[in-house]
Amino acid sequence: LLLVPIGAGETKTLKSERLHYRNALWFPDGKRLLVMAEESGHGARTYLQDIAGGPPKALTPEGVNGVLVSPDGKWFLAQGAEEKFLLYPVEGGEPQPVTGLAPEDQPIQWLSDGSILFFRPGEISTSVSKFDLRTGRTSLWKQFAPADRVGLLGTYEVSVTRDGKLYVRDDRHIFSSLFVVD
């Protein structure tokens, strides 16, 4: 796992002799990573990795992958083997089920105060919804209407700022020609 500075500085390599890294997410403190990795012969799970070094600490059982880190860094949203979403306390303890998100929902971002999750309903969607963790209610946040709908496959990726004021999206189109030759 490489940490590459966007300015001056040296690239740092985080190694674990026993883990194969799959994905990593930053904690708000910029000193830790939520890492999805697997040991040889085992399923993927979520680990806490300090960028100063040291061995990663397992946070979930096998088959549970971290998805988002809370703004305060005390919780992370994970999706388990049964496709259900859970809130895990970083410092240990029992995970809390998140009722109201469907297995196919794609979490995007946590609002700064930690109360709202932005998510895409389904893998390829032209909308983003909000899920209120306090009430369990879901509501539409943005419906995207691309100017050019020709060949539109859908909106594949969406990123939202923590204040919910800005977003970027990746609309995918496919343009093809069919030729028939005798």
PDB file of C-alpha atoms in Angstrom:
ATOM      1  CA  LEU A   1       0.000   0.000   0.000  1.00  0.00           C
ATOM      2  CA  LEU A   2       1.623   3.263  -1.126  1.00  0.00           C
ATOM      3  CA  LEU A   3       1.047   6.695   0.396  1.00  0.00           C
ATOM      4  CA  VAL A   4       1.967   9.191  -2.314  1.00  0.00           C
ATOM      5  CA  PRO A   5       2.168  12.888  -1.358  1.00  0.00           C
ATOM      6  CA  ILE A   6       0.406  15.347  -3.661  1.00  0.00           C
ATOM      7  CA  GLY A   7       3.102  17.928  -2.929  1.00  0.00           C
ATOM      8  CA  ALA A   8       6.702  17.682  -1.804  1.00  0.00           C
ATOM      9  CA  GLY A   9       7.646  14.606   0.179  1.00  0.00           C
ATOM     10  CA  GLU A  10       8.538  10.968  -0.063  1.00  0.00           C
ATOM     11  CA  THR A  11       6.292   8.076  -1.017  1.00  0.00           C
ATOM     12  CA  LYS A  12       5.742   5.785   1.950  1.00  0.00           C
ATOM     13  CA  THR A  13       5.081   2.059   1.682  1.00  0.00           C
ATOM     14  CA  LEU A  14       2.893   0.310   4.238  1.00  0.00           C
ATOM     15  CA  LYS A  15       3.600  -3.402   4.277  1.00  0.00           C
ATOM     16  CA  SER A  16       2.084  -6.360   5.952  1.00  0.00           C
ATOM     17  CA  GLU A  17       3.715  -9.705   5.372  1.00  0.00           C
ATOM     18  CA  ARG A  18       0.438 -11.519   5.880  1.00  0.00           C
ATOM     19  CA  LEU A  19      -2.129  -9.250   4.160  1.00  0.00           C
ATOM     20  CA  HIS A  20      -3.109  -8.555   0.583  1.00  0.00           C
ATOM     21  CA  TYR A  21      -4.530  -5.016   0.506  1.00  0.00           C
ATOM     22  CA  ARG A  22      -7.682  -4.405  -1.554  1.00  0.00           C
ATOM     23  CA  ASN A  23      -8.826  -0.898  -0.635  1.00  0.00           C
ATOM     24  CA  ALA A  24      -8.170   1.846   1.910  1.00  0.00           C
ATOM     25  CA  LEU A  25     -10.072   4.861   3.243  1.00  0.00           C
ATOM     26  CA  TRP A  26      -8.648   7.770   5.240  1.00  0.00           C
ATOM     27  CA  PHE A  27      -9.772   8.622   8.742  1.00  0.00           C
ATOM     28  CA  PRO A  28     -10.455  12.346   9.321  1.00  0.00           C
ATOM     29  CA  ASP A  29      -7.302  12.655  11.481  1.00  0.00           C
ATOM     30  CA  GLY A  30      -5.115  11.810   8.452  1.00  0.00           C
ATOM     31  CA  LYS A  31      -3.091   9.396  10.620  1.00  0.00           C
ATOM     32  CA  ARG A  32      -5.036   6.167  10.155  1.00  0.00           C
ATOM     33  CA  LEU A  33      -6.564   4.137   7.369  1.00  0.00           C
ATOM     34  CA  LEU A  34      -9.557   1.828   7.257  1.00  0.00           C
ATOM     35  CA  VAL A  35      -8.183  -1.026   5.166  1.00  0.00           C
ATOM     36  CA  MET A  36      -9.963  -3.859   3.404  1.00  0.00           C
ATOM     37  CA  ALA A  37      -7.545  -6.768   3.085  1.00  0.00           C
ATOM     38  CA  GLU A  38      -7.317 -10.523   3.205  1.00  0.00           C
ATOM     39  CA  GLU A  39      -4.923 -13.078   4.597  1.00  0.00           C
ATOM     40  CA  SER A  40      -3.927 -16.005   2.455  1.00  0.00           C
ATOM     41  CA  GLY A  41      -6.629 -18.666   2.654  1.00  0.00           C
ATOM     42  CA  HIS A  42      -9.127 -16.309   4.347  1.00  0.00           C
ATOM     43  CA  GLY A  43     -11.885 -13.961   3.262  1.00  0.00           C
ATOM     44  CA  ALA A  44     -11.565 -10.183   3.157  1.00  0.00           C
ATOM     45  CA  ARG A  45     -12.222  -8.169   6.307  1.00  0.00           C
ATOM     46  CA  THR A  46     -11.684  -4.655   7.632  1.00  0.00           C
ATOM     47  CA  TYR A  47      -8.565  -3.514   9.495  1.00  0.00           C
ATOM     48  CA  LEU A  48      -7.330  -0.358  11.198  1.00  0.00           C
ATOM     49  CA  GLN A  49      -3.888   0.684   9.907  1.00  0.00           C
ATOM     50  CA  ASP A  50      -1.790   3.420  11.529  1.00  0.00           C
ATOM     51  CA  ILE A  51       0.282   5.172   8.845  1.00  0.00           C
ATOM     52  CA  ALA A  52       3.135   5.625  11.339  1.00  0.00           C
ATOM     53  CA  GLY A  53       3.595   1.846  11.183  1.00  0.00           C
ATOM     54  CA  GLY A  54       2.790  -1.209  13.191  1.00  0.00           C
ATOM     55  CA  PRO A  55       0.621  -4.206  12.377  1.00  0.00           C
ATOM     56  CA  PRO A  56      -2.952  -3.669  11.180  1.00  0.00           C
ATOM     57  CA  LYS A  57      -5.686  -4.407  13.732  1.00  0.00           C
ATOM     58  CA  ALA A  58      -8.682  -6.503  12.605  1.00  0.00           C
ATOM     59  CA  LEU A  59     -11.972  -4.682  13.221  1.00  0.00           C
ATOM     60  CA  THR A  60     -14.510  -7.017  11.612  1.00  0.00           C
ATOM     61  CA  PRO A  61     -14.996 -10.716  10.997  1.00  0.00           C
ATOM     62  CA  GLU A  62     -14.233 -12.157   7.565  1.00  0.00           C
ATOM     63  CA  GLY A  63     -16.685 -11.101   4.877  1.00  0.00           C
ATOM     64  CA  VAL A  64     -17.383  -7.640   6.346  1.00  0.00           C
ATOM     65  CA  ASN A  65     -16.004  -4.725   4.326  1.00  0.00           C
ATOM     66  CA  GLY A  66     -15.738  -1.140   5.499  1.00  0.00           C
ATOM     67  CA  VAL A  67     -17.459   1.354   3.218  1.00  0.00           C
ATOM     68  CA  LEU A  68     -17.263   4.827   4.853  1.00  0.00           C
ATOM     69  CA  VAL A  69     -15.590   6.384   7.900  1.00  0.00           C
ATOM     70  CA  SER A  70     -17.712   8.743  10.024  1.00  0.00           C
ATOM     71  CA  PRO A  71     -16.711  12.443  10.147  1.00  0.00           C
ATOM     72  CA  ASP A  72     -15.622  12.111  13.800  1.00  0.00           C
ATOM     73  CA  GLY A  73     -13.622   8.928  13.071  1.00  0.00           C
ATOM     74  CA  LYS A  74     -15.399   6.962  15.819  1.00  0.00           C
ATOM     75  CA  TRP A  75     -17.544   4.774  13.546  1.00  0.00           C
ATOM     76  CA  PHE A  76     -17.437   3.176  10.147  1.00  0.00           C
ATOM     77  CA  LEU A  77     -20.173   1.878   7.920  1.00  0.00           C
ATOM     78  CA  ALA A  78     -19.613  -1.686   6.722  1.00  0.00           C
ATOM     79  CA  GLN A  79     -21.473  -4.184   4.600  1.00  0.00           C
ATOM     80  CA  GLY A  80     -21.549  -7.767   5.784  1.00  0.00           C
ATOM     81  CA  ALA A  81     -21.695 -11.125   4.104  1.00  0.00           C
ATOM     82  CA  GLU A  82     -25.498 -11.013   4.171  1.00  0.00           C
ATOM     83  CA  GLU A  83     -25.289  -7.655   2.318  1.00  0.00           C
ATOM     84  CA  LYS A  84     -26.677  -5.817   5.358  1.00  0.00           C
ATOM     85  CA  PHE A  85     -25.172  -2.510   6.470  1.00  0.00           C
ATOM     86  CA  LEU A  86     -23.767  -2.141   9.993  1.00  0.00           C
ATOM     87  CA  LEU A  87     -22.207   0.695  11.994  1.00  0.00           C
ATOM     88  CA  TYR A  88     -19.030  -0.492  13.729  1.00  0.00           C
ATOM     89  CA  PRO A  89     -17.417   1.409  16.600  1.00  0.00           C
ATOM     90  CA  VAL A  90     -13.704   1.821  15.802  1.00  0.00           C
ATOM     91  CA  GLU A  91     -12.680   1.351  19.451  1.00  0.00           C
ATOM     92  CA  GLY A  92     -14.528  -1.968  19.701  1.00  0.00           C
ATOM     93  CA  GLY A  93     -17.964  -3.063  20.748  1.00  0.00           C
ATOM     94  CA  GLU A  94     -21.027  -4.470  19.083  1.00  0.00           C
ATOM     95  CA  PRO A  95     -21.955  -3.228  15.607  1.00  0.00           C
ATOM     96  CA  GLN A  96     -25.341  -1.564  15.169  1.00  0.00           C
ATOM     97  CA  PRO A  97     -27.584  -2.587  12.278  1.00  0.00           C
ATOM     98  CA  VAL A  98     -28.555   0.143   9.832  1.00  0.00           C
ATOM     99  CA  THR A  99     -32.146  -0.452   8.819  1.00  0.00           C
ATOM    100  CA  GLY A 100     -33.335   1.514   5.839  1.00  0.00           C
ATOM    101  CA  LEU A 101     -30.513   0.896   3.382  1.00  0.00           C
ATOM    102  CA  ALA A 102     -31.023  -1.868   0.826  1.00  0.00           C
ATOM    103  CA  PRO A 103     -28.209  -4.323  -0.020  1.00  0.00           C
ATOM    104  CA  GLU A 104     -27.818  -2.817  -3.499  1.00  0.00           C
ATOM    105  CA  ASP A 105     -27.486   0.777  -2.218  1.00  0.00           C
ATOM    106  CA  GLN A 106     -24.106   2.431  -2.759  1.00  0.00           C
ATOM    107  CA  PRO A 107     -23.061   4.735   0.132  1.00  0.00           C
ATOM    108  CA  ILE A 108     -21.185   7.824  -1.101  1.00  0.00           C
ATOM    109  CA  GLN A 109     -20.509  10.276   1.725  1.00  0.00           C
ATOM    110  CA  TRP A 110     -21.337  11.154   5.301  1.00  0.00           C
ATOM    111  CA  LEU A 111     -22.614  14.678   6.003  1.00  0.00           C
ATOM    112  CA  SER A 112     -20.261  16.658   8.278  1.00  0.00           C
ATOM    113  CA  ASP A 113     -22.428  16.380  11.393  1.00  0.00           C
ATOM    114  CA  GLY A 114     -22.648  12.580  11.057  1.00  0.00           C
ATOM    115  CA  SER A 115     -26.441  12.493  10.812  1.00  0.00           C
ATOM    116  CA  ILE A 116     -26.961  11.931   7.078  1.00  0.00           C
ATOM    117  CA  LEU A 117     -25.550   9.440   4.580  1.00  0.00           C
ATOM    118  CA  PHE A 118     -25.673  10.188   0.873  1.00  0.00           C
ATOM    119  CA  PHE A 119     -26.139   7.063  -1.245  1.00  0.00           C
ATOM    120  CA  ARG A 120     -27.002   5.908  -4.722  1.00  0.00           C
ATOM    121  CA  PRO A 121     -30.006   3.579  -4.851  1.00  0.00           C
ATOM    122  CA  GLY A 122     -28.620   0.718  -6.890  1.00  0.00           C
ATOM    123  CA  GLU A 123     -25.374   0.231  -8.754  1.00  0.00           C
ATOM    124  CA  ILE A 124     -26.218   2.341 -11.803  1.00  0.00           C
ATOM    125  CA  SER A 125     -28.545   5.161 -10.898  1.00  0.00           C
ATOM    126  CA  THR A 126     -29.318   8.688 -12.082  1.00  0.00           C
ATOM    127  CA  SER A 127     -30.167   9.876  -8.577  1.00  0.00           C
ATOM    128  CA  VAL A 128     -28.672  10.325  -5.109  1.00  0.00           C
ATOM    129  CA  SER A 129     -30.717   9.944  -1.940  1.00  0.00           C
ATOM    130  CA  LYS A 130     -30.173  10.906   1.697  1.00  0.00           C
ATOM    131  CA  PHE A 131     -30.551   8.530   4.615  1.00  0.00           C
ATOM    132  CA  ASP A 132     -31.101  10.072   8.052  1.00  0.00           C
ATOM    133  CA  LEU A 133     -29.363   7.849  10.616  1.00  0.00           C
ATOM    134  CA  ARG A 134     -31.405   9.366  13.474  1.00  0.00           C
ATOM    135  CA  THR A 135     -34.848   8.732  12.012  1.00  0.00           C
ATOM    136  CA  GLY A 136     -34.192   5.955   9.472  1.00  0.00           C
ATOM    137  CA  ARG A 137     -35.903   7.999   6.767  1.00  0.00           C
ATOM    138  CA  THR A 138     -34.787   8.158   3.156  1.00  0.00           C
ATOM    139  CA  SER A 139     -35.420  11.042   0.769  1.00  0.00           C
ATOM    140  CA  LEU A 140     -34.331  12.025  -2.732  1.00  0.00           C
ATOM    141  CA  TRP A 141     -31.424  14.496  -2.737  1.00  0.00           C
ATOM    142  CA  LYS A 142     -30.630  14.956  -6.459  1.00  0.00           C
ATOM    143  CA  GLN A 143     -32.094  13.566  -9.642  1.00  0.00           C
ATOM    144  CA  PHE A 144     -29.645  13.890 -12.514  1.00  0.00           C
ATOM    145  CA  ALA A 145     -30.987  14.711 -15.946  1.00  0.00           C
ATOM    146  CA  PRO A 146     -28.050  14.624 -18.366  1.00  0.00           C
ATOM    147  CA  ALA A 147     -28.391  17.069 -21.243  1.00  0.00           C
ATOM    148  CA  ASP A 148     -27.403  14.348 -23.677  1.00  0.00           C
ATOM    149  CA  ARG A 149     -29.417  11.170 -23.123  1.00  0.00           C
ATOM    150  CA  VAL A 150     -28.253   9.517 -26.369  1.00  0.00           C
ATOM    151  CA  GLY A 151     -26.572   6.245 -25.491  1.00  0.00           C
ATOM    152  CA  LEU A 152     -26.836   6.963 -21.740  1.00  0.00           C
ATOM    153  CA  LEU A 153     -26.040   3.887 -19.670  1.00  0.00           C
ATOM    154  CA  GLY A 154     -26.417   5.671 -16.332  1.00  0.00           C
ATOM    155  CA  THR A 155     -24.499   7.568 -13.681  1.00  0.00           C
ATOM    156  CA  TYR A 156     -21.695   5.270 -12.525  1.00  0.00           C
ATOM    157  CA  GLU A 157     -19.842   7.321  -9.938  1.00  0.00           C
ATOM    158  CA  VAL A 158     -20.888  10.238  -7.756  1.00  0.00           C
ATOM    159  CA  SER A 159     -18.816  12.112  -5.168  1.00  0.00           C
ATOM    160  CA  VAL A 160     -20.352  14.595  -2.733  1.00  0.00           C
ATOM    161  CA  THR A 161     -18.577  17.059  -0.441  1.00  0.00           C
ATOM    162  CA  ARG A 162     -19.103  16.619   3.317  1.00  0.00           C
ATOM    163  CA  ASP A 163     -21.205  19.795   3.458  1.00  0.00           C
ATOM    164  CA  GLY A 164     -23.496  18.472   0.707  1.00  0.00           C
ATOM    165  CA  LYS A 165     -23.074  21.607  -1.422  1.00  0.00           C
ATOM    166  CA  LEU A 166     -20.990  20.237  -4.291  1.00  0.00           C
ATOM    167  CA  TYR A 167     -20.876  17.031  -6.248  1.00  0.00           C
ATOM    168  CA  VAL A 168     -19.296  15.494  -9.332  1.00  0.00           C
ATOM    169  CA  ARG A 169     -20.688  12.651 -11.358  1.00  0.00           C
ATOM    170  CA  ASP A 170     -19.588  10.277 -14.083  1.00  0.00           C
ATOM    171  CA  ASP A 171     -22.276   9.685 -16.698  1.00  0.00           C
ATOM    172  CA  ARG A 172     -21.462   6.811 -19.019  1.00  0.00           C
ATOM    173  CA  HIS A 173     -22.574   6.779 -22.627  1.00  0.00           C
ATOM    174  CA  ILE A 174     -22.024   4.200 -25.331  1.00  0.00           C
ATOM    175  CA  PHE A 175     -21.980   5.219 -28.966  1.00  0.00           C
ATOM    176  CA  SER A 176     -21.867   2.464 -31.530  1.00  0.00           C
ATOM    177  CA  SER A 177     -22.482   1.966 -35.185  1.00  0.00           C
ATOM    178  CA  LEU A 178     -23.932  -1.151 -36.692  1.00  0.00           C
ATOM    179  CA  PHE A 179     -22.959  -2.102 -40.228  1.00  0.00           C
ATOM    180  CA  VAL A 180     -24.639  -4.906 -42.099  1.00  0.00           C
ATOM    181  CA  VAL A 181     -22.598  -6.346 -44.960  1.00  0.00           C
ATOM    182  CA  ASP A 182     -23.798  -8.922 -47.477  1.00  0.00           C
TER     183      ASP A 182
END
